[in-house]
């Protein structure tokens, strides 16, 4: 083809024959039988055809507006097709043309479609490609004709079908792809020119399976490289520090925490460096587990580092770790953008620096900062970090053990794919004695009642969070929204004291605001979603989230996790600004359950994996055919195939990795 067409295809990310063969139709039209114009139904999308019998442009409003009308006749009735303000449409048609249209019928008198999709049937064209079959309709870009692309796919398929490499995935569980279980070559043909509409899904599943196999192979390869390169540092410890910590703690670990610690200890004693994901709902007590893991490393003479996504959270961990570990004689250091307590220097040759715990933000991974003798890396709220940052942190040591923690429950499909290279531990139990959290969804006009309710709770000695979404991405606007709100809120909640927290404050300012709130010198914390992660103030029992519809469900669940941390009953009030029925419906999921796992599954269905994985999660697989919301079975099947056939599988489907 010419360079111009090639450039247009490139815009669709079609650069190779393979790309073209895997270019997925947007929809299909059953053109084996056309509906006659006479029987078209109102408000239904349908495909029909007819001969152009008249056309013309009407202009109005002094020629600034126009409508182009094309009238088709198929012998049963007339169909008026209209395009508003697209006068150049006129150039595409001539009276006498045979035209296929797809669109919604707006009116029956006369029969009318606005802006239908159209194809003009050219005489002498390869009729069999476009008609008398289920016809693919492709995503296009401006200037690329549908019929040309369809013809190209057809010809390329004719030419290359035989050279599509069959991955040797051997006997596939038939139910995994549908009864037919096509070869990859057949699947590609079915994708474009299916015999029956049901074939499309069969083909998609087969191609998705190939993607999942490819991903699984890649995950295993990555793990193998990692394991071959490294002998694990012996970090199992001997309990001499953990024991006194557990005695001093003031509470007993839950059964789930104890079990997870056993799993971690087995890893730290194992032959290969640990790579473990610790998943536990908000408030399940991951921090103390991570402190025990750090102590295992320390008991064995190694240092540990804990990276958190915000300064507030790093400060909080620093405070906790100091109170837990300093009495045991363990050095605890902090490293954030705004505060450094020292440490992180290369020890002088021959000298012996005792192991320490380093806590910080991504400042820990900054170039000059050294983490000598690093045995264990812990990453808190890992969905806030990218894979790259995780790897950078690990490279601070020589194959240290890695524990990543998350409060976002991971739907099964993501667990097996995005997190497929990590072993999983789950804390599936909350510490006892937590007050219950009740959640309400309220329209914005009930706010005065909500304020009254909050004042009552504050009068009873409790504290509250009020959360505003980031109004726009830019930091400035975010600040404006919350700072503007501060005055209103102070009036609404007088005489109680309100303090403000947002991302633009400097580290020390943030810390002093948090200190006021923690010490109950301020009863209300007005904040952006900055407080989403980690913050732990058990006396705060009320959370009001405004414009809640702007947050993802998993994120709201995280925010809600800031309350319900003490013995008092807690209240989460979600106020929806726009209040469309869908928005309210979505928020109701939260009112109905506090089960983070169910919420995450719902979020995955509603908003796709990107939302759950976090913005920064580079390395998230980008599937053409695989669908993480539905393909659990296929993923399991892919893992089974790879386990059974191991490296004998050749794998052409690298498309999951993007380009
Ligand atoms: P998260 O898993 O969300 O990070 P945290 O580690 O912040 O949760 O713990 C939440 C709260 O629960 C903290 O105040 C912590 O001291 C407390 N906690 C943790 N484990 C227990 C336990 N076994 N019994 C009672 N309270 C606990
Ligand atoms: Mg936490």
XYZ file of C-alpha atoms and ligand atoms in Angstrom:
687
model
C 0.000 0.000 0.000
C 1.046 3.588 -0.284
C 2.801 5.529 2.447
C -0.316 7.557 3.182
C -2.483 4.541 3.961
C 0.360 2.971 5.915
C 0.539 6.094 8.078
C -3.184 5.878 8.755
C -2.857 2.244 9.772
C 0.035 3.157 12.036
C -2.344 5.450 13.868
C -4.351 2.351 14.712
C -1.146 0.684 15.931
C -1.161 -1.565 12.899
C 2.458 -1.771 11.769
C 2.908 -5.402 10.823
C 1.013 -8.206 9.150
C 0.488 -9.675 12.585
C -0.984 -6.430 13.873
C -3.387 -6.382 10.985
C -4.442 -9.984 11.487
C -5.075 -9.242 15.143
C -6.862 -5.941 14.505
C -10.071 -6.667 16.274
C -13.386 -5.778 14.649
C -15.415 -3.332 16.642
C -18.671 -5.080 15.775
C -20.198 -7.369 13.181
C -23.106 -7.023 10.811
C -25.104 -9.988 9.693
C -25.380 -9.219 5.993
C -26.669 -12.610 5.006
C -30.156 -11.179 5.116
C -30.893 -7.493 5.097
C -33.948 -6.187 6.826
C -36.189 -4.457 4.382
C -36.722 -0.800 5.105
C -40.415 -1.334 5.634
C -39.945 -3.552 8.700
C -37.310 -1.438 10.480
C -38.308 -0.817 14.078
C -38.258 2.461 15.927
C -35.283 3.107 18.244
C -33.536 -0.092 17.205
C -30.114 -0.275 15.613
C -30.344 -2.143 12.341
C -28.606 -2.761 9.069
C -30.418 -2.284 5.799
C -29.670 -1.384 2.198
C -31.229 0.470 -0.677
C -30.649 2.419 -3.844
C -30.002 6.147 -3.566
C -32.960 7.831 -5.243
C -32.468 11.443 -4.156
C -30.083 13.628 -2.197
C -29.535 17.246 -1.287
C -28.375 19.835 1.220
C -30.596 22.217 3.147
C -28.938 25.251 4.694
C -30.394 27.391 7.451
C -29.427 30.051 10.025
C -27.868 32.185 7.295
C -25.978 29.235 5.906
C -24.059 28.488 9.099
C -25.922 25.244 9.623
C -26.845 22.524 7.209
C -28.319 19.117 6.850
C -27.441 16.695 4.090
C -30.138 14.190 3.275
C -29.854 10.945 1.303
C -32.976 8.988 0.434
C -32.731 5.228 -0.093
C -35.334 2.941 -1.647
C -35.268 -0.850 -1.440
C -38.604 -1.429 -3.089
C -40.485 -1.778 0.202
C -40.184 1.776 1.550
C -38.019 4.900 1.612
C -35.371 5.649 4.229
C -34.160 9.193 4.912
C -30.552 9.357 6.106
C -29.449 12.718 7.504
C -26.112 14.211 8.427
C -26.108 17.486 10.314
C -23.429 20.057 9.551
C -21.367 17.691 7.436
C -22.003 19.151 3.983
C -19.030 17.333 2.466
C -20.962 14.036 2.891
C -22.522 14.995 -0.412
C -19.297 14.070 -2.181
C -19.507 10.454 -1.124
C -22.735 9.569 -2.894
C -24.369 9.647 -6.292
C -27.970 8.939 -7.189
C -28.186 5.306 -8.258
C -25.602 4.084 -5.738
C -26.306 0.941 -3.801
C -25.810 1.864 -0.124
C -25.618 -0.197 3.074
C -26.497 1.662 6.267
C -26.326 0.860 9.949
C -28.004 3.069 12.502
C -30.892 3.731 14.790
C -34.314 4.540 13.402
C -35.432 7.840 14.918
C -38.828 8.185 13.380
C -41.115 6.173 11.137
C -42.872 9.061 9.379
C -40.818 9.373 7.288
C -38.411 6.571 8.195
C -35.283 8.405 9.295
C -31.764 7.680 10.541
C -29.359 10.400 11.670
C -25.645 9.911 11.063
C -25.815 6.214 10.174
C -22.654 4.303 9.303
C -22.613 3.816 5.552
C -20.902 1.829 2.858
C -21.413 2.441 -0.816
C -21.338 -0.726 -2.867
C -18.927 -0.209 -5.736
C -19.722 -2.046 -8.941
C -17.280 -4.772 -9.823
C -16.006 -4.961 -6.259
C -15.233 -8.210 -4.484
C -18.805 -8.567 -3.436
C -18.247 -11.741 -1.453
C -15.983 -9.949 1.041
C -18.550 -7.401 2.070
C -21.861 -9.183 1.547
C -23.765 -12.394 2.086
C -21.827 -13.020 5.233
C -21.304 -11.841 8.775
C -19.234 -8.781 8.012
C -16.619 -7.269 10.319
C -16.704 -3.555 11.041
C -13.299 -2.275 12.141
C -12.226 0.612 14.288
C -11.010 3.245 11.865
C -9.233 6.514 11.848
C -10.126 9.593 9.832
C -9.480 9.013 6.162
C -9.375 5.231 6.265
C -12.291 3.624 4.421
C -13.996 0.661 6.068
C -14.293 -1.297 2.868
C -10.678 -0.814 1.915
C -9.515 -2.068 5.292
C -11.863 -5.017 5.152
C -10.562 -5.923 1.713
C -6.994 -5.632 2.965
C -7.654 -7.918 5.909
C -9.258 -10.397 3.566
C -6.308 -10.454 1.178
C -3.744 -10.628 3.945
C -5.635 -13.470 5.515
C -5.653 -15.311 2.182
C -1.937 -14.797 1.832
C -0.742 -15.448 5.335
C -3.275 -17.698 6.999
C -1.064 -20.712 6.401
C 1.909 -19.077 8.048
C 0.234 -18.295 11.356
C 2.347 -20.149 13.871
C 0.480 -22.591 15.994
C 1.683 -22.364 19.578
C 2.231 -25.878 20.780
C -0.050 -25.615 23.688
C -1.151 -29.174 23.183
C -4.471 -30.499 24.323
C -6.505 -27.587 25.488
C -9.325 -28.119 27.891
C -12.147 -27.938 25.334
C -14.441 -25.970 27.604
C -11.808 -23.271 27.873
C -12.306 -22.054 24.311
C -15.718 -23.349 23.486
C -16.583 -26.664 21.877
C -14.811 -26.082 18.587
C -11.349 -25.254 19.968
C -9.974 -23.712 16.810
C -6.316 -23.604 15.887
C -4.755 -20.175 16.102
C -5.013 -19.812 12.343
C -8.700 -20.747 12.366
C -9.269 -18.424 15.281
C -7.820 -15.519 13.337
C -10.078 -16.265 10.385
C -13.100 -16.645 12.653
C -12.280 -13.340 14.256
C -12.627 -11.518 10.955
C -15.015 -13.606 8.927
C -17.016 -15.788 11.284
C -19.552 -18.290 9.976
C -21.778 -17.649 12.952
C -21.795 -14.831 15.455
C -20.975 -17.273 18.238
C -17.665 -18.008 16.484
C -16.415 -14.579 17.410
C -16.318 -15.356 21.109
C -14.770 -18.771 20.461
C -12.027 -17.049 18.496
C -11.522 -14.366 21.108
C -11.135 -16.960 23.829
C -8.600 -18.905 21.823
C -6.531 -15.795 21.113
C -6.859 -14.679 24.717
C -5.610 -18.062 25.853
C -2.499 -17.553 23.738
C -1.975 -14.201 25.400
C -2.309 -15.651 28.846
C 0.099 -18.469 27.968
C 2.598 -15.917 26.724
C 2.232 -13.880 29.890
C 2.634 -16.920 32.080
C 5.788 -17.915 30.204
C 7.162 -14.459 30.665
C 6.370 -14.411 34.376
C 8.102 -17.735 34.829
C 11.111 -16.686 32.839
C 11.462 -13.558 34.918
C 11.233 -15.560 38.088
C 13.768 -18.073 36.866
C 16.322 -15.418 36.038
C 15.787 -13.940 39.443
C 16.132 -17.244 41.227
C 19.135 -18.424 39.273
C 20.972 -15.196 39.969
C 20.501 -15.212 43.661
C 21.149 -17.215 46.717
C 18.842 -15.951 49.432
C 20.287 -14.061 52.377
C 19.558 -16.000 55.562
C 17.061 -13.708 57.284
C 14.922 -16.123 59.288
C 16.056 -14.765 62.655
C 15.886 -16.451 66.024
C 12.991 -14.674 67.787
C 15.136 -12.863 70.271
C 13.754 -9.437 69.261
C 10.294 -10.470 68.141
C 9.409 -12.111 71.429
C 9.825 -8.999 73.585
C 8.032 -6.922 70.938
C 5.005 -9.184 71.015
C 4.969 -9.062 74.790
C 5.120 -5.280 74.836
C 2.521 -4.801 72.113
C -0.526 -4.762 74.365
C -2.577 -7.017 72.114
C -2.374 -10.509 70.724
C -1.743 -11.050 67.023
C -4.749 -12.436 65.212
C -4.582 -15.991 63.893
C -4.256 -14.582 60.383
C -1.342 -12.336 61.326
C 0.415 -15.272 62.972
C -0.109 -17.487 59.956
C 1.251 -14.852 57.600
C 4.315 -14.377 59.789
C 4.966 -18.101 59.554
C 4.770 -17.899 55.762
C 7.169 -14.979 55.723
C 9.612 -16.699 58.032
C 9.662 -19.799 55.846
C 10.546 -17.577 52.879
C 13.245 -15.693 54.742
C 14.863 -19.003 55.582
C 14.375 -20.387 52.078
C 16.780 -20.944 49.212
C 15.439 -18.129 47.027
C 14.829 -14.509 47.933
C 11.279 -13.925 49.057
C 8.929 -12.210 46.633
C 5.684 -12.002 48.500
C 2.551 -9.939 48.298
C 0.806 -9.405 51.608
C -2.814 -8.585 51.091
C -4.977 -7.543 54.006
C -8.011 -5.335 54.115
C -7.641 -1.861 55.584
C -7.131 -2.066 59.310
C -6.225 -5.742 59.313
C -2.873 -4.979 60.949
C -0.244 -5.255 58.251
C 2.099 -2.764 59.871
C 2.907 -4.855 62.898
C 3.427 -7.872 60.646
C 5.921 -5.888 58.604
C 7.690 -4.822 61.801
C 8.058 -8.465 62.805
C 9.401 -9.306 59.354
C 11.934 -6.480 59.742
C 12.951 -7.907 63.098
C 13.594 -11.312 61.550
C 16.109 -9.673 59.248
C 17.617 -7.690 62.117
C 17.959 -10.778 64.290
C 19.934 -12.281 61.436
C 22.207 -9.238 61.247
C 20.650 -7.568 58.194
C 19.014 -4.193 57.754
C 15.475 -3.681 56.548
C 13.892 -0.821 54.620
C 10.240 0.153 54.484
C 8.994 2.399 51.691
C 5.615 4.174 51.939
C 3.900 6.296 49.290
C 3.369 9.502 51.318
C 5.355 11.455 53.874
C 2.486 11.319 56.331
C 2.438 7.579 56.199
C 6.217 7.309 56.401
C 6.177 9.548 59.493
C 3.466 7.423 61.038
C 5.416 4.223 60.418
C 8.530 5.904 61.754
C 6.744 6.794 64.969
C 5.318 3.287 65.381
C 8.534 1.510 64.551
C 10.491 3.738 66.910
C 8.126 3.041 69.774
C 8.264 -0.681 69.061
C 11.919 -1.152 68.150
C 13.957 1.435 69.994
C 13.283 -0.184 73.385
C 14.855 -3.302 71.846
C 17.958 -1.334 70.985
C 17.238 -1.212 67.247
C 18.199 1.906 65.308
C 15.294 3.357 63.269
C 15.949 6.037 60.652
C 13.657 8.183 58.524
C 14.316 9.332 54.979
C 11.743 11.511 53.221
C 11.950 14.489 50.914
C 11.611 16.883 53.829
C 13.143 15.060 56.771
C 16.211 12.882 57.151
C 17.346 11.540 60.483
C 20.698 10.439 59.148
C 22.013 7.034 58.261
C 22.226 5.575 54.822
C 25.945 6.222 54.531
C 28.340 3.701 53.187
C 30.082 2.219 56.218
C 33.778 2.954 56.380
C 35.762 -0.045 55.128
C 36.368 -2.505 57.901
C 33.965 -0.795 60.281
C 30.886 -2.539 61.514
C 27.581 -0.648 61.434
C 24.870 -2.441 63.287
C 21.797 -3.333 61.258
C 18.999 -0.766 61.256
C 15.514 -0.149 59.949
C 15.177 2.592 57.328
C 11.743 4.057 56.805
C 10.893 6.529 54.102
C 9.195 7.574 50.934
C 10.638 7.154 47.451
C 13.460 9.336 48.820
C 14.867 5.968 49.885
C 15.570 5.084 46.276
C 17.292 8.357 45.492
C 20.658 7.940 43.844
C 23.038 8.824 46.650
C 21.225 7.092 49.467
C 22.922 3.871 50.563
C 21.262 0.997 52.326
C 24.163 -1.093 53.513
C 23.643 -4.715 54.308
C 20.059 -4.707 53.132
C 18.294 -7.990 53.843
C 14.648 -7.109 53.445
C 12.688 -4.554 51.439
C 9.110 -3.831 52.466
C 6.823 -1.744 50.290
C 3.616 -0.482 51.832
C 0.533 0.346 49.765
C 2.374 -0.975 46.786
C -0.354 -0.060 44.269
C 0.828 3.526 44.714
C 4.211 2.604 43.303
C 5.223 1.462 39.879
C 6.942 -1.800 39.170
C 10.023 0.210 38.253
C 10.239 1.820 41.695
C 9.845 -1.553 43.313
C 12.750 -2.882 41.285
C 14.889 0.171 42.049
C 14.332 -0.394 45.728
C 15.339 -4.038 45.439
C 18.510 -3.075 43.580
C 19.634 -1.098 46.638
C 20.750 -4.431 48.021
C 22.109 -7.682 46.697
C 18.987 -9.740 46.043
C 17.253 -8.784 49.298
C 13.957 -10.343 50.248
C 10.890 -8.430 49.139
C 7.563 -8.031 50.891
C 4.969 -5.839 49.210
C 1.797 -4.940 51.027
C -1.542 -3.825 49.748
C -4.956 -3.141 51.185
C -6.606 -3.374 47.801
C -7.998 -6.841 47.594
C -6.858 -8.357 44.395
C -9.422 -9.972 42.183
C -8.376 -13.479 41.236
C -7.575 -12.663 37.635
C -5.186 -9.886 38.604
C -3.613 -12.065 41.262
C -2.668 -14.600 38.628
C -1.493 -12.168 35.979
C -0.339 -8.768 37.076
C 0.899 -10.151 40.361
C 1.632 -13.566 38.944
C 5.287 -13.546 39.894
C 4.583 -12.948 43.578
C 3.541 -15.440 46.220
C 0.467 -14.374 48.081
C -0.276 -14.129 51.802
C -3.627 -12.924 53.026
C -4.691 -11.472 56.358
C -8.359 -12.318 56.131
C -9.427 -11.274 59.580
C -9.700 -7.964 61.419
C -8.426 -7.532 64.980
C -11.194 -8.024 67.529
C -13.048 -5.179 69.224
C -13.566 -2.962 66.210
C -16.718 -0.886 66.152
C -18.894 -1.469 63.172
C -18.887 0.961 60.220
C -22.209 2.052 58.819
C -22.257 3.613 55.373
C -24.879 5.923 53.917
C -25.296 7.415 50.469
C -26.899 10.858 50.523
C -27.812 13.477 47.938
C -26.110 16.812 48.224
C -29.195 18.720 49.438
C -29.194 16.819 52.727
C -25.818 18.288 53.716
C -27.242 20.486 56.528
C -28.570 17.370 58.245
C -25.238 15.671 57.742
C -23.435 18.618 59.395
C -25.806 18.412 62.332
C -25.118 14.706 62.687
C -21.377 15.284 62.607
C -21.599 18.032 65.255
C -23.390 15.599 67.552
C -20.637 13.036 67.131
C -17.960 15.661 67.744
C -19.794 16.797 70.861
C -19.638 13.192 72.001
C -15.843 13.371 71.866
C -15.207 11.755 68.503
C -13.353 13.189 65.497
C -14.162 13.351 61.805
C -12.605 13.348 58.357
C -14.076 15.383 55.528
C -12.719 14.417 52.134
C -12.848 16.286 48.851
C -11.794 14.724 45.581
C -9.038 16.304 43.604
C -11.127 18.673 41.562
C -8.695 18.680 38.718
C -5.432 16.969 38.150
C -3.376 20.092 38.632
C -2.260 20.680 42.161
C -3.335 24.310 42.240
C -7.010 23.627 41.684
C -6.979 20.886 44.202
C -5.734 23.331 46.786
C -8.344 25.876 45.786
C -11.192 23.452 46.222
C -10.233 22.399 49.718
C -9.054 25.825 50.884
C -12.293 27.398 49.656
C -14.190 24.740 51.518
C -12.328 25.311 54.769
C -14.293 28.472 55.625
C -17.647 26.851 54.890
C -16.774 23.855 56.915
C -15.610 25.899 59.897
C -18.958 27.697 59.928
C -20.924 24.477 59.521
C -19.114 22.693 62.307
C -18.451 25.549 64.761
C -17.320 25.580 67.496
C -15.147 22.623 66.596
C -11.728 23.176 65.123
C -11.034 22.188 61.524
C -7.566 21.713 60.061
C -6.645 21.360 56.446
C -4.389 18.833 54.770
C -3.476 18.717 51.101
C -0.646 17.672 48.853
C 0.802 21.157 48.438
C 1.764 21.563 52.101
C 5.386 21.097 52.932
C 6.419 18.013 54.869
C 6.747 19.727 58.228
C 3.399 21.498 57.797
C 1.717 18.228 56.971
C 3.221 16.617 59.991
C 2.094 19.398 62.343
C -1.467 19.267 60.950
C -1.504 15.518 61.505
C -0.113 15.955 65.004
C -2.927 18.362 65.886
C -5.521 15.961 64.610
C -3.956 12.946 66.242
C -3.792 14.778 69.577
C -7.434 15.924 69.219
C -6.385 19.588 69.259
C -8.413 19.685 66.044
C -11.575 17.620 65.768
C -12.000 17.690 62.022
C -9.504 16.974 59.277
C -10.447 18.378 55.896
C -8.364 16.623 53.290
C -7.927 15.461 49.741
C -7.635 11.770 49.038
C -4.086 12.122 50.321
C -5.264 10.439 53.504
C -6.450 7.448 51.546
C -3.518 5.355 52.588
C -2.448 4.229 55.978
C -3.469 7.046 58.314
C -4.455 5.601 61.660
C -6.355 7.718 64.231
C -8.689 5.407 66.150
C -10.769 8.210 67.731
C -11.905 9.427 64.296
C -15.210 7.700 63.672
C -16.946 9.833 61.077
C -15.995 10.226 57.464
C -17.814 12.466 55.055
C -16.814 12.128 51.410
C -18.120 14.776 49.041
C -18.495 14.222 45.306
C -17.996 10.594 46.134
C -18.956 9.565 42.610
C -15.581 10.802 41.422
C -13.722 8.084 43.269
C -13.380 4.451 42.341
C -15.056 1.997 44.666
C -11.801 0.480 45.811
C -10.505 3.941 46.606
C -13.613 4.814 48.611
C -13.162 1.598 50.491
C -9.603 2.641 51.314
C -10.773 6.027 52.505
C -13.454 4.438 54.617
C -10.741 2.297 56.137
C -9.555 5.386 58.051
C -12.532 4.985 60.401
C -13.733 1.978 62.324
C -10.329 1.628 63.933
C -11.451 2.034 67.525
C -14.182 0.513 69.627
C -16.788 3.168 68.778
C -19.342 2.729 66.066
C -18.259 4.558 62.911
C -20.154 6.334 60.158
C -19.231 6.877 56.551
C -21.401 9.301 54.590
C -20.999 9.373 50.844
C -22.437 12.493 49.307
C -22.916 12.369 45.599
C -22.672 15.714 43.867
C -24.238 14.814 40.551
C -26.578 12.144 41.814
C -27.240 10.358 38.541
C -28.949 7.037 39.187
C -25.864 5.125 38.003
C -23.587 7.027 40.356
C -25.871 6.335 43.299
C -26.205 2.712 42.279
C -22.448 2.308 42.217
C -22.044 3.935 45.616
C -24.658 1.609 47.051
C -22.213 -1.272 46.655
C -20.274 0.361 49.468
C -23.313 0.823 51.651
C -24.070 -2.855 51.238
C -20.737 -4.405 52.061
C -17.468 -3.769 53.845
C -15.932 -6.808 52.183
C -13.031 -5.324 50.263
C -12.821 -8.336 48.020
C -16.379 -7.944 46.737
C -15.798 -4.238 46.273
C -12.665 -4.825 44.254
C -14.439 -7.328 42.002
C -17.217 -4.804 41.448
C -14.698 -2.075 40.705
C -12.857 -4.278 38.235
C -16.124 -4.907 36.388
C -17.156 -1.263 36.438
C -13.929 0.546 35.747
C -11.464 -2.006 34.429
C -8.107 -3.080 35.824
C -6.327 0.261 35.427
C -8.233 1.759 38.300
C -7.381 -0.989 40.732
C -3.781 -1.287 39.738
C -3.097 2.344 40.307
C -2.059 4.942 37.816
C 1.592 4.213 38.142
C 1.438 0.496 37.672
C 3.559 0.255 34.592
C 3.974 -3.260 33.370
C 0.286 -4.011 33.631
C -0.461 -6.311 30.759
C -2.301 -4.793 27.901
C -4.318 -7.550 26.310
C -5.864 -7.376 22.897
C -8.192 -10.290 23.526
C -7.811 -11.246 27.158
C -10.258 -9.682 29.571
C -9.307 -9.574 33.209
C -12.876 -9.053 34.265
C -14.122 -12.329 32.807
C -11.322 -14.698 31.869
C -10.421 -16.346 35.137
C -10.899 -19.851 33.705
C -8.703 -19.117 30.721
C -5.934 -17.816 32.947
C -6.063 -20.940 35.058
C -6.004 -23.036 31.883
C -2.971 -21.111 30.593
C -1.125 -21.721 33.850
C -1.976 -25.402 33.716
C -0.680 -25.677 30.145
C 2.546 -23.939 30.987
C 3.080 -26.079 34.078
C 2.522 -29.246 32.109
C 4.428 -28.444 28.993
C 6.902 -26.031 30.434
C 9.404 -24.548 28.062
C 8.298 -26.734 25.139
C 5.713 -24.159 24.296
C 6.598 -21.847 21.491
C 4.780 -18.682 21.859
C 3.925 -16.230 19.118
C 1.429 -14.232 21.116
C 3.569 -11.518 22.560
C 0.910 -8.951 21.973
C 0.106 -8.621 25.667
C 3.259 -6.656 26.194
C 2.212 -3.835 23.931
C 4.827 -2.980 21.392
P -3.337 -1.812 57.868
O -3.385 -3.279 57.602
O -4.501 -1.115 57.223
O -2.017 -1.201 57.531
P -2.613 -1.121 60.540
O -1.385 -1.917 60.521
O -2.500 0.345 60.414
O -3.604 -1.650 59.414
O -3.435 -1.508 61.832
C -4.640 -0.887 62.158
C -4.784 -0.779 63.650
O -4.973 -2.052 64.245
C -3.571 -0.181 64.334
O -4.022 0.776 65.276
C -2.912 -1.367 65.011
O -2.226 -0.983 66.174
C -4.099 -2.239 65.337
N -3.810 -3.668 65.418
C -3.029 -4.375 64.592
N -3.023 -5.687 64.923
C -3.833 -5.810 65.992
C -4.259 -6.926 66.789
N -3.834 -8.167 66.560
N -5.119 -6.671 67.803
C -5.561 -5.430 68.031
N -5.200 -4.342 67.326
C -4.352 -4.529 66.305
Mg -1.216 0.228 56.391
